[in-house]
Amino acid sequence: MESLFVTGRVVDLILVLVVAECAVLALWPRLRGAMSLLDIAALIAPGVMLLLAVRAALTGAPHMLTAAMLAAAFACHIADVARRRRFKAPDRP
């Protein structure tokens, strides 16, 4: 079990689950209004970048790489929030 963390493989396993989640979201029945692929990517990207930052930290990657992944996660999050605000339906009285 310890080797899963030392090698960063635990993050790889989590990323496999994230890919499975993306597949479920993409194939979700249209009955409840499936998300577009762009919506799914915007939703998942910040978390994926955070997972990659954790993997970099666990495997002893250069600190600048970890910092870059964290900055990318923040940028993805801000882009997702901005996108959601822009496409939000207007409030109805």
Coordinates of N, CA and C in Angstrom, one line a residue, residues 41-47 49-50 70-84:
A41 N -15.6 18.9 -19.4 CA -14.2 19.2 -19.4 C -13.9 20.4 -18.4
A42 N -14.8 21.4 -18.5 CA -14.7 22.5 -17.6 C -14.9 22.1 -16.1
L43 N -15.8 21.2 -15.9 CA -16.0 20.7 -14.5 C -14.9 19.9 -14.0
I44 N -14.3 19.0 -14.8 CA -13.3 18.1 -14.3 C -11.9 18.6 -14.3
A45 N -11.6 19.6 -15.2 CA -10.2 20.0 -15.4 C -9.5 20.5 -14.1
P46 N -10.2 21.3 -13.2 CA -9.5 21.8 -12.0 C -9.1 20.6 -11.1
G47 N -10.0 19.7 -11.0 CA -9.7 18.5 -10.1 C -8.5 17.6 -10.7
M49 N -6.1 18.7 -12.5 CA -4.8 19.5 -12.3 C -4.4 19.4 -10.9
L50 N -5.3 19.4 -9.9 CA -5.0 19.2 -8.5 C -4.4 17.8 -8.3
L70 N -0.6 23.6 -9.7 CA -1.6 24.3 -8.8 C -2.1 25.6 -9.5
A71 N -1.2 26.3 -10.2 CA -1.6 27.5 -10.9 C -2.6 27.2 -12.0
A72 N -2.3 26.1 -12.7 CA -3.2 25.6 -13.8 C -4.6 25.2 -13.2
A73 N -4.6 24.6 -12.1 CA -5.8 24.2 -11.4 C -6.6 25.5 -11.1
F74 N -6.0 26.5 -10.6 CA -6.7 27.7 -10.3 C -7.2 28.4 -11.5
A75 N -6.4 28.4 -12.6 CA -6.8 29.0 -13.8 C -8.0 28.3 -14.4
C76 N -8.0 26.9 -14.3 CA -9.1 26.1 -14.8 C -10.4 26.4 -14.0
H77 N -10.2 26.6 -12.7 CA -11.4 26.8 -11.8 C -12.0 28.2 -12.2
I78 N -11.1 29.2 -12.3 CA -11.6 30.6 -12.6 C -12.3 30.5 -14.0
A79 N -11.8 29.8 -14.9 CA -12.4 29.8 -16.3 C -13.8 29.1 -16.2
D80 N -13.9 28.0 -15.4 CA -15.1 27.3 -15.2 C -16.2 28.2 -14.5
V81 N -15.8 28.9 -13.5 CA -16.7 29.9 -12.8 C -17.2 31.0 -13.7
A82 N -16.2 31.5 -14.5 CA -16.6 32.6 -15.4 C -17.5 32.1 -16.5
R83 N -17.3 30.9 -17.0 CA -18.1 30.3 -18.0 C -19.5 30.0 -17.5
R84 N -19.6 29.6 -16.3 CA -20.9 29.3 -15.7 C -21.7 30.6 -15.5

